[in-house]
Amino acid sequence: MSLINGRFGASLRYLELPMELITHTVLHELASKCPNLTHILLDFSTAMQLHDFNDMQAFPTKLKNMCICLSEVIFMEGFMRKIYNFINGLEVLHLIGTYEKVEEEEEEIYEVINIHKLKAATPNLRVVNLYGINFVDDSHIEAFSSNSIQLECLAVNYCAKITGSSLPALFQRCRKLKCLLMHQTSLLSEHVMAVEWEKTQLQELDISATDLSTECLTDLLTRLTSLRWLSCGQQDGFNDSVLKTFSEQGNPRNLIALDLDSSDNLSEDALYKFICKYGAQFRGLSLSGMPHITDQLWSSVLPLLKNARILIMGTADRMSTKIHVDQLVDAIAGNCSLLERLELRWDPETLRFSDKGQKAIDTIRVRCLKLRCLGLTSVSYVLNP
C-alpha cells in the first residue's frame, strides 16, 4: 500500500496483481492514487475462494487493457458486478482459462465468469482474447459480436467447444474484424464454408489443428482476398491440391507470414513451387514438424527469403537423413540479413556438425545484426562445435 502511494502514484501505467493482493482496499488505493493506470492483470488462477468485495466502491477507471486469469472453481460474479460500471472504456480484454490444467478425465465444467454480462459492460472492445476456457462456446462469440461493433481481433485458441456456427453473424456485425485466431477449436467444415469470406476484411487467420476438410480449406483460401498472415498447421486436409489452388485461384499476393507446422500431406515439390512464387514477400515462414522437409529444400529457397524476419524449421522426430547444420546456418547468414528470430528444431541426433560450426555461428552473428532469438535443440553446437 505504501508503495502505491509513495513510489508509484501517477506514474504507474501497468500492474499485475496476484490473488492475495486483489482486495477492495488495494483496488481503492489504485483508483485514488494511480489515475494513469491503463493496463492491469488480475490473477485468480490459484484461488480457492474470493476475498469479500461487498465494501468495494471504487476501481481504476482509465483502464484500456485488462487481463483476468480465471480459476477452475471460483465464480467471479461477486467481484465482476462491482467493477462493471468502471470498465466501459476497455479496448483490450484477455480472459485466460485453465486449459493447461485440465486432466484427461472428464470433470464438471463451471461457467466461472458471466461473459454475457461482461460484454454488456464493455462496448468499446477492439481486441478480445478468450484463451483455453473450457466453457466458452459459439453463444459467447455471438454475445461479443452483438455489442462490440469496433472489434478488430478475436482469439479463441484452445476453446474446444467452438464449432464456428457463430462465424456468419460475427462477420456480419463486426465489419472491422481483421484478425481471427481459432487454434485447436472444434470447427466444423460446413460452418466455415457458410461464411461469406470474400466480403470480410480478414487479414490474419489461425485455423491450426482444427481438422477441416480439404474441400473446406480450398473454399476458404480461395475466397479470402486480403490475407497477410496464415497459420494452417496440423491439418490432414491441407495437401498439395489445396496449396496449388490457393496459389492459382486465391490471392496470396499480400501474404507475408505462413505457418504450416506438421503439414505432413504437403510435398517438398509443392512447397518449393509456392515459395518460388511468393517467397520474396515473406517476412515469416514456419515449415517445422515435417520430417520430409530437410536442409535441401531450405538451402534451395533461402536466396528467395531475403525479407524474412522469422524462420522456423526442423522437427523433433528422429530422421534417417542427417542435417548439415553448419552449411545451413552459413546459407541463412548469407541470404537473410534482416532475420530477427531463427529456430532449428531438429533432434540433436539428426544434426551433423563439422569443425566449421563456430565459424557459421560467428557469420550469422556478424551478418544478421537484427537477430534477437536463436533457438537450437543442441546447446553443444554453440558451446562446443
Tab-separated table of C-alpha atoms in Angstrom:
chain	number	residue	atom	x	y	z
A	1	MET	CA	0.000	0.000	0.000
A	2	SER	CA	2.808	2.377	0.857
A	3	LEU	CA	4.499	1.618	-2.480
A	4	ILE	CA	1.363	2.625	-4.372
A	5	ASN	CA	1.127	5.914	-2.530
A	6	GLY	CA	4.804	6.789	-2.108
A	7	ARG	CA	6.653	5.357	-5.081
A	8	PHE	CA	4.234	4.837	-7.962
A	9	GLY	CA	1.273	7.182	-7.794
A	10	ALA	CA	0.555	8.984	-11.053
A	11	SER	CA	3.492	7.296	-12.836
A	12	LEU	CA	2.021	3.769	-12.674
A	13	ARG	CA	0.787	2.537	-16.052
A	14	TYR	CA	0.928	-1.286	-15.826
A	15	LEU	CA	0.283	-3.576	-12.880
A	16	GLU	CA	-0.007	-7.324	-12.224
A	17	LEU	CA	-1.787	-8.404	-9.050
A	18	PRO	CA	-1.684	-11.944	-7.597
A	19	MET	CA	-4.758	-13.320	-5.860
A	20	GLU	CA	-3.684	-12.358	-2.341
A	21	LEU	CA	-3.438	-8.667	-3.309
A	22	ILE	CA	-6.778	-8.431	-5.110
A	23	THR	CA	-8.708	-6.849	-2.256
A	24	HIS	CA	-11.061	-3.897	-2.068
A	25	THR	CA	-8.508	-1.862	-0.056
A	26	VAL	CA	-5.761	-2.299	-2.688
A	27	LEU	CA	-8.163	-1.554	-5.549
A	28	HIS	CA	-9.479	1.536	-3.737
A	29	GLU	CA	-5.908	2.780	-3.332
A	30	LEU	CA	-5.163	2.204	-7.007
A	31	ALA	CA	-8.320	4.056	-8.024
A	32	SER	CA	-7.482	7.116	-5.922
A	33	LYS	CA	-3.670	7.295	-6.226
A	34	CYS	CA	-2.966	5.945	-9.741
A	35	PRO	CA	-5.058	7.965	-12.204
A	36	ASN	CA	-2.931	6.939	-15.199
A	37	LEU	CA	-3.153	3.166	-14.735
A	38	THR	CA	-4.197	1.758	-18.130
A	39	HIS	CA	-3.094	-1.909	-18.054
A	40	ILE	CA	-3.905	-4.386	-15.301
A	41	LEU	CA	-3.626	-8.159	-14.829
A	42	LEU	CA	-5.696	-9.877	-12.144
A	43	ASP	CA	-4.571	-13.437	-11.428
A	44	PHE	CA	-7.278	-15.611	-9.853
A	45	SER	CA	-5.875	-18.851	-11.303
A	46	THR	CA	-4.734	-20.304	-7.967
A	47	ALA	CA	-7.677	-19.016	-5.921
A	48	MET	CA	-9.809	-21.354	-3.855
A	49	GLN	CA	-12.092	-18.552	-2.681
A	50	LEU	CA	-12.527	-14.828	-3.312
A	51	HIS	CA	-11.972	-12.018	-0.873
A	52	ASP	CA	-15.027	-10.136	0.346
A	53	PHE	CA	-15.846	-7.334	-2.102
A	54	ASN	CA	-19.094	-6.136	-0.505
A	55	ASP	CA	-17.414	-2.901	0.609
A	56	MET	CA	-15.796	-2.211	-2.752
A	57	GLN	CA	-16.899	1.179	-4.091
A	58	ALA	CA	-14.072	2.150	-6.476
A	59	PHE	CA	-11.933	0.669	-9.250
A	60	PRO	CA	-9.430	2.166	-11.754
A	61	THR	CA	-11.474	3.973	-14.414
A	62	LYS	CA	-8.932	4.653	-17.180
A	63	LEU	CA	-8.156	1.027	-17.983
A	64	LYS	CA	-7.651	0.240	-21.663
A	65	ASN	CA	-6.255	-3.263	-21.281
A	66	MET	CA	-7.405	-5.843	-18.708
A	67	CYS	CA	-6.326	-9.463	-18.309
A	68	ILE	CA	-8.118	-11.830	-15.925
A	69	CYS	CA	-6.682	-15.281	-15.208
A	70	LEU	CA	-9.641	-17.439	-14.244
A	71	SER	CA	-9.901	-20.106	-11.568
A	72	GLU	CA	-11.316	-23.553	-12.287
A	73	VAL	CA	-13.797	-23.448	-9.413
A	74	ILE	CA	-14.252	-19.869	-8.185
A	75	PHE	CA	-17.270	-17.972	-9.512
A	76	MET	CA	-16.284	-14.399	-10.349
A	77	GLU	CA	-19.686	-12.685	-10.274
A	78	GLY	CA	-19.256	-11.308	-6.759
A	79	PHE	CA	-16.199	-9.403	-7.967
A	80	MET	CA	-17.309	-8.626	-11.516
A	81	ARG	CA	-20.595	-6.944	-10.632
A	82	LYS	CA	-18.598	-4.441	-8.561
A	83	ILE	CA	-16.414	-3.379	-11.500
A	84	TYR	CA	-18.869	-3.340	-14.441
A	85	ASN	CA	-19.540	0.400	-14.005
A	86	PHE	CA	-15.805	1.229	-14.188
A	87	ILE	CA	-14.616	-0.708	-17.257
A	88	ASN	CA	-16.685	0.654	-20.132
A	89	GLY	CA	-13.539	2.244	-21.603
A	90	LEU	CA	-11.773	-1.104	-22.069
A	91	GLU	CA	-10.385	-1.706	-25.549
A	92	VAL	CA	-8.460	-4.946	-24.952
A	93	LEU	CA	-9.765	-7.859	-22.879
A	94	HIS	CA	-7.912	-11.098	-22.108
A	95	LEU	CA	-9.656	-13.932	-20.275
A	96	ILE	CA	-7.202	-16.762	-19.613
A	97	GLY	CA	-8.726	-20.146	-18.823
A	98	THR	CA	-7.392	-23.333	-17.291
A	99	TYR	CA	-6.759	-25.346	-20.470
A	100	GLU	CA	-3.278	-26.410	-19.383
A	101	LYS	CA	-4.568	-27.693	-16.043
A	102	VAL	CA	-7.370	-29.844	-17.447
A	103	GLU	CA	-6.848	-33.525	-16.767
A	104	GLU	CA	-7.733	-36.309	-19.182
A	105	GLU	CA	-10.603	-37.481	-17.004
A	106	GLU	CA	-13.747	-35.500	-17.673
A	107	GLU	CA	-14.701	-33.231	-14.804
A	108	GLU	CA	-17.687	-30.987	-14.272
A	109	ILE	CA	-17.294	-27.678	-16.109
A	110	TYR	CA	-18.262	-24.452	-14.343
A	111	GLU	CA	-19.028	-21.159	-16.091
A	112	VAL	CA	-16.972	-19.168	-13.613
A	113	ILE	CA	-17.484	-15.778	-15.264
A	114	ASN	CA	-20.649	-14.409	-16.881
A	115	ILE	CA	-19.456	-13.381	-20.331
A	116	HIS	CA	-22.924	-12.210	-21.380
A	117	LYS	CA	-22.946	-9.596	-18.594
A	118	LEU	CA	-19.314	-8.692	-19.206
A	119	LYS	CA	-19.903	-7.909	-22.893
A	120	ALA	CA	-22.710	-5.501	-21.976
A	121	ALA	CA	-20.299	-3.537	-19.772
A	122	THR	CA	-17.551	-3.304	-22.415
A	123	PRO	CA	-18.980	-1.818	-25.649
A	124	ASN	CA	-15.671	-0.354	-26.878
A	125	LEU	CA	-13.639	-3.540	-27.184
A	126	ARG	CA	-11.265	-3.806	-30.145
A	127	VAL	CA	-9.429	-6.971	-29.057
A	128	VAL	CA	-10.943	-9.976	-27.276
A	129	ASN	CA	-8.784	-12.949	-26.293
A	130	LEU	CA	-10.538	-15.960	-24.763
A	131	TYR	CA	-7.735	-18.477	-24.213
A	132	GLY	CA	-8.266	-22.071	-23.135
A	133	ILE	CA	-11.648	-21.532	-21.463
A	134	ASN	CA	-13.434	-24.861	-21.290
A	135	PHE	CA	-16.981	-23.466	-21.125
A	136	VAL	CA	-16.739	-20.932	-23.973
A	137	ASP	CA	-18.873	-21.835	-26.994
A	138	ASP	CA	-20.351	-20.085	-30.021
A	139	SER	CA	-23.001	-18.319	-27.947
A	140	HIS	CA	-20.238	-16.316	-26.269
A	141	ILE	CA	-18.827	-15.244	-29.641
A	142	GLU	CA	-22.317	-14.128	-30.664
A	143	ALA	CA	-22.612	-12.185	-27.408
A	144	PHE	CA	-19.442	-10.185	-28.055
A	145	SER	CA	-20.319	-9.623	-31.703
A	146	SER	CA	-23.712	-8.169	-30.764
A	147	ASN	CA	-22.190	-5.454	-28.592
A	148	SER	CA	-18.667	-4.886	-29.968
A	149	ILE	CA	-19.007	-3.396	-33.426
A	150	GLN	CA	-15.471	-1.958	-33.148
A	151	LEU	CA	-13.974	-5.451	-32.774
A	152	GLU	CA	-10.779	-5.899	-34.812
A	153	CYS	CA	-9.272	-9.048	-33.295
A	154	LEU	CA	-10.915	-12.144	-31.806
A	155	ALA	CA	-8.880	-15.029	-30.393
A	156	VAL	CA	-10.491	-18.205	-29.059
A	157	ASN	CA	-7.474	-20.511	-29.101
A	158	TYR	CA	-7.926	-23.825	-27.245
A	159	CYS	CA	-11.650	-23.261	-26.641
A	160	ALA	CA	-12.752	-26.759	-27.568
A	161	LYS	CA	-16.499	-26.062	-27.691
A	162	ILE	CA	-16.239	-23.579	-30.567
A	163	THR	CA	-17.689	-25.106	-33.752
A	164	GLY	CA	-17.931	-21.988	-35.917
A	165	SER	CA	-21.719	-21.693	-36.043
A	166	SER	CA	-21.402	-18.087	-34.860
A	167	LEU	CA	-18.974	-17.014	-37.605
A	168	PRO	CA	-21.544	-15.720	-40.142
A	169	ALA	CA	-23.124	-13.463	-37.507
A	170	LEU	CA	-19.697	-12.361	-36.255
A	171	PHE	CA	-18.555	-11.082	-39.652
A	172	GLN	CA	-21.921	-9.577	-40.458
A	173	ARG	CA	-21.876	-7.470	-37.284
A	174	CYS	CA	-18.143	-6.784	-36.851
A	175	ARG	CA	-17.163	-5.259	-40.181
A	176	LYS	CA	-13.754	-4.151	-38.896
A	177	LEU	CA	-12.605	-7.640	-37.857
A	178	LYS	CA	-9.135	-8.243	-39.302
A	179	CYS	CA	-7.715	-10.985	-37.082
A	180	LEU	CA	-9.324	-14.336	-36.175
A	181	LEU	CA	-7.382	-16.922	-34.150
A	182	MET	CA	-9.060	-20.311	-33.647
A	183	HIS	CA	-6.192	-22.699	-32.922
A	184	GLN	CA	-7.306	-26.166	-31.751
A	185	THR	CA	-11.019	-25.485	-31.687
A	186	SER	CA	-13.714	-27.874	-32.912
A	187	LEU	CA	-14.566	-26.066	-36.141
A	188	LEU	CA	-16.981	-27.852	-38.463
A	189	SER	CA	-16.349	-27.543	-42.184
A	190	GLU	CA	-19.972	-26.729	-43.014
A	191	HIS	CA	-19.981	-23.784	-40.604
A	192	VAL	CA	-16.736	-22.382	-42.015
A	193	MET	CA	-17.976	-22.693	-45.587
A	194	ALA	CA	-21.181	-20.823	-44.672
A	195	VAL	CA	-19.229	-17.581	-44.097
A	196	GLU	CA	-19.080	-15.004	-46.900
A	197	TRP	CA	-15.296	-14.727	-46.677
A	198	GLU	CA	-14.990	-12.620	-49.818
A	199	LYS	CA	-16.931	-9.828	-48.076
A	200	THR	CA	-14.719	-9.740	-44.970
A	201	GLN	CA	-11.651	-7.598	-44.233
A	202	LEU	CA	-9.802	-10.523	-42.628
A	203	GLN	CA	-6.007	-10.294	-42.816
A	204	GLU	CA	-4.821	-12.717	-40.126
A	205	LEU	CA	-6.170	-16.253	-39.652
A	206	ASP	CA	-5.164	-19.185	-37.432
A	207	ILE	CA	-7.011	-22.460	-38.033
A	208	SER	CA	-4.247	-24.832	-36.960
A	209	ALA	CA	-5.273	-28.212	-35.541
A	210	THR	CA	-8.955	-27.763	-36.418
A	211	ASP	CA	-9.431	-30.845	-38.640
A	212	LEU	CA	-11.129	-29.075	-41.546
A	213	SER	CA	-11.762	-30.987	-44.766
A	214	THR	CA	-9.767	-30.500	-47.966
A	215	GLU	CA	-12.858	-29.079	-49.649
A	216	CYS	CA	-13.360	-26.570	-46.840
A	217	LEU	CA	-9.717	-25.426	-46.851
A	218	THR	CA	-9.802	-24.946	-50.619
A	219	ASP	CA	-13.048	-22.995	-50.429
A	220	LEU	CA	-11.761	-20.819	-47.577
A	221	LEU	CA	-8.371	-19.927	-49.058
A	222	THR	CA	-9.746	-19.056	-52.485
A	223	ARG	CA	-12.340	-16.634	-51.068
A	224	LEU	CA	-10.136	-14.616	-48.704
A	225	THR	CA	-8.994	-11.505	-50.544
A	226	SER	CA	-6.709	-9.666	-48.096
A	227	LEU	CA	-4.873	-12.423	-46.230
A	228	ARG	CA	-1.477	-11.377	-44.822
A	229	TRP	CA	-0.834	-13.936	-42.063
A	230	LEU	CA	-1.918	-17.594	-42.205
A	231	SER	CA	-1.374	-20.361	-39.678
A	232	CYS	CA	-2.758	-23.615	-41.032
A	233	GLY	CA	-0.612	-26.341	-39.490
A	234	GLN	CA	-1.561	-29.779	-38.176
A	235	GLN	CA	-4.240	-30.134	-40.871
A	236	ASP	CA	-4.529	-33.547	-42.530
A	237	GLY	CA	-6.722	-31.973	-45.194
A	238	PHE	CA	-4.069	-29.439	-46.224
A	239	ASN	CA	-2.402	-31.146	-49.181
A	240	ASP	CA	-0.705	-30.250	-52.468
A	241	SER	CA	-4.054	-29.679	-54.168
A	242	VAL	CA	-5.097	-27.067	-51.589
A	243	LEU	CA	-1.772	-25.225	-51.840
A	244	LYS	CA	-1.827	-25.273	-55.655
A	245	THR	CA	-5.415	-23.994	-55.796
A	246	PHE	CA	-4.594	-21.285	-53.254
A	247	SER	CA	-1.655	-20.209	-55.419
A	248	GLU	CA	-3.589	-20.185	-58.691
A	249	GLN	CA	-7.108	-19.139	-57.707
A	250	GLY	CA	-6.637	-17.439	-54.341
A	251	ASN	CA	-4.935	-14.164	-53.520
A	252	PRO	CA	-1.593	-14.849	-51.763
A	253	ARG	CA	-0.051	-11.665	-53.175
A	254	ASN	CA	-0.421	-9.918	-49.815
A	255	LEU	CA	0.758	-12.899	-47.753
A	256	ILE	CA	3.793	-12.034	-45.633
A	257	ALA	CA	3.716	-14.815	-42.995
A	258	LEU	CA	2.924	-18.521	-43.359
A	259	ASP	CA	2.926	-21.266	-40.715
A	260	LEU	CA	2.438	-24.828	-41.980
A	261	ASP	CA	3.716	-26.700	-38.931
A	262	SER	CA	3.299	-30.506	-39.120
A	263	SER	CA	1.560	-30.452	-42.501
A	264	ASP	CA	2.651	-33.976	-43.415
A	265	ASN	CA	0.482	-34.195	-46.544
A	266	LEU	CA	2.350	-31.369	-48.274
A	267	SER	CA	5.138	-32.490	-50.579
A	268	GLU	CA	8.535	-30.874	-50.865
A	269	ASP	CA	7.910	-30.106	-54.540
A	270	ALA	CA	4.614	-28.277	-53.855
A	271	LEU	CA	6.205	-26.175	-51.123
A	272	TYR	CA	9.169	-25.349	-53.345
A	273	LYS	CA	6.923	-24.111	-56.161
A	274	PHE	CA	4.826	-21.997	-53.784
A	275	ILE	CA	7.874	-20.412	-52.130
A	276	CYS	CA	9.487	-19.728	-55.502
A	277	LYS	CA	6.394	-17.763	-56.480
A	278	TYR	CA	5.738	-15.860	-53.246
A	279	GLY	CA	8.823	-16.290	-51.039
A	280	ALA	CA	10.269	-12.860	-51.822
A	281	GLN	CA	7.391	-11.201	-49.941
A	282	PHE	CA	7.584	-13.445	-46.838
A	283	ARG	CA	8.653	-11.956	-43.538
A	284	GLY	CA	7.904	-15.132	-41.618
A	285	LEU	CA	7.913	-18.803	-42.633
A	286	SER	CA	7.481	-21.917	-40.486
A	287	LEU	CA	7.873	-25.380	-42.018
A	288	SER	CA	8.546	-27.215	-38.776
A	289	GLY	CA	7.330	-30.642	-37.683
A	290	MET	CA	7.748	-32.271	-41.120
A	291	PRO	CA	10.434	-34.989	-41.315
A	292	HIS	CA	10.456	-34.907	-45.138
A	293	ILE	CA	11.404	-31.206	-45.226
A	294	THR	CA	15.191	-31.160	-44.832
A	295	ASP	CA	18.052	-28.738	-45.268
A	296	GLN	CA	17.987	-29.484	-49.007
A	297	LEU	CA	14.694	-27.610	-49.506
A	298	TRP	CA	15.682	-24.793	-47.180
A	299	SER	CA	19.031	-24.276	-48.911
A	300	SER	CA	17.285	-24.044	-52.278
A	301	VAL	CA	14.729	-21.419	-51.162
A	302	LEU	CA	16.846	-19.273	-48.833
A	303	PRO	CA	18.008	-16.980	-51.689
A	304	LEU	CA	14.309	-16.125	-52.167
A	305	LEU	CA	13.717	-15.253	-48.498
A	306	LYS	CA	15.782	-12.083	-48.275
A	307	ASN	CA	12.997	-10.197	-46.472
A	308	ALA	CA	12.444	-12.900	-43.849
A	309	ARG	CA	12.411	-11.827	-40.190
A	310	ILE	CA	11.328	-15.181	-38.726
A	311	LEU	CA	12.312	-18.678	-39.894
A	312	ILE	CA	11.283	-21.884	-38.105
A	313	MET	CA	12.483	-25.235	-39.398
A	314	GLY	CA	13.078	-28.806	-38.312
A	315	THR	CA	11.306	-31.475	-36.290
A	316	ALA	CA	11.946	-33.222	-33.002
A	317	ASP	CA	11.155	-36.579	-34.652
A	318	ARG	CA	14.113	-38.844	-35.356
A	319	MET	CA	15.129	-38.849	-39.017
A	320	SER	CA	17.271	-41.167	-41.069
A	321	THR	CA	18.615	-38.192	-43.036
A	322	LYS	CA	21.282	-36.074	-41.377
A	323	ILE	CA	21.042	-32.274	-41.411
A	324	HIS	CA	24.277	-30.434	-42.281
A	325	VAL	CA	23.607	-27.629	-39.859
A	326	ASP	CA	26.838	-25.666	-40.418
A	327	GLN	CA	26.170	-25.248	-44.126
A	328	LEU	CA	22.536	-24.358	-43.435
A	329	VAL	CA	23.390	-21.692	-40.851
A	330	ASP	CA	26.004	-20.238	-43.200
A	331	ALA	CA	23.419	-20.072	-46.013
A	332	ILE	CA	20.930	-18.352	-43.708
A	333	ALA	CA	23.543	-15.779	-42.730
A	334	GLY	CA	24.375	-15.139	-46.371
A	335	ASN	CA	20.803	-14.631	-47.539
A	336	CYS	CA	18.689	-13.372	-44.633
A	337	SER	CA	20.369	-10.272	-43.233
A	338	LEU	CA	17.061	-8.944	-41.793
A	339	LEU	CA	16.467	-12.066	-39.693
A	340	GLU	CA	15.268	-11.456	-36.120
A	341	ARG	CA	14.301	-14.955	-34.989
A	342	LEU	CA	15.621	-18.367	-36.032
A	343	GLU	CA	14.569	-21.762	-34.681
A	344	LEU	CA	16.199	-25.068	-35.630
A	345	ARG	CA	14.016	-27.782	-34.105
A	346	TRP	CA	15.793	-30.877	-35.361
A	347	ASP	CA	16.709	-33.503	-32.796
A	348	PRO	CA	20.391	-33.320	-31.727
A	349	GLU	CA	20.911	-36.832	-33.119
A	350	THR	CA	19.755	-35.611	-36.525
A	351	LEU	CA	22.191	-32.700	-36.745
A	352	ARG	CA	25.586	-33.271	-38.338
A	353	PHE	CA	28.327	-30.910	-37.191
A	354	SER	CA	31.738	-30.067	-38.576
A	355	ASP	CA	34.770	-28.148	-37.394
A	356	LYS	CA	33.289	-25.073	-39.102
A	357	GLY	CA	30.446	-24.764	-36.588
A	358	GLN	CA	31.947	-21.832	-34.715
A	359	LYS	CA	32.598	-20.024	-37.989
A	360	ALA	CA	28.959	-20.448	-39.020
A	361	ILE	CA	27.731	-19.058	-35.702
A	362	ASP	CA	30.127	-16.127	-35.969
A	363	THR	CA	28.934	-15.458	-39.528
A	364	ILE	CA	25.263	-15.304	-38.554
A	365	ARG	CA	26.150	-13.093	-35.581
A	366	VAL	CA	28.034	-10.638	-37.792
A	367	ARG	CA	25.702	-10.604	-40.808
A	368	CYS	CA	22.306	-10.850	-39.091
A	369	LEU	CA	22.641	-7.819	-36.859
A	370	LYS	CA	18.917	-7.735	-36.004
A	371	LEU	CA	18.856	-11.333	-34.724
A	372	ARG	CA	17.309	-11.381	-31.245
A	373	CYS	CA	16.262	-15.008	-30.854
A	374	LEU	CA	18.200	-18.161	-31.786
A	375	GLY	CA	16.619	-21.478	-30.853
A	376	LEU	CA	18.726	-24.644	-31.037
A	377	THR	CA	17.930	-28.088	-29.660
A	378	SER	CA	21.639	-28.757	-29.165
A	379	VAL	CA	23.425	-26.341	-26.845
A	380	SER	CA	26.692	-28.127	-27.564
A	381	TYR	CA	26.549	-26.791	-31.125
A	382	VAL	CA	27.127	-23.273	-29.772
A	383	LEU	CA	29.397	-24.140	-26.860
A	384	ASN	CA	31.489	-26.935	-28.312
A	385	PRO	CA	31.118	-27.100	-32.077
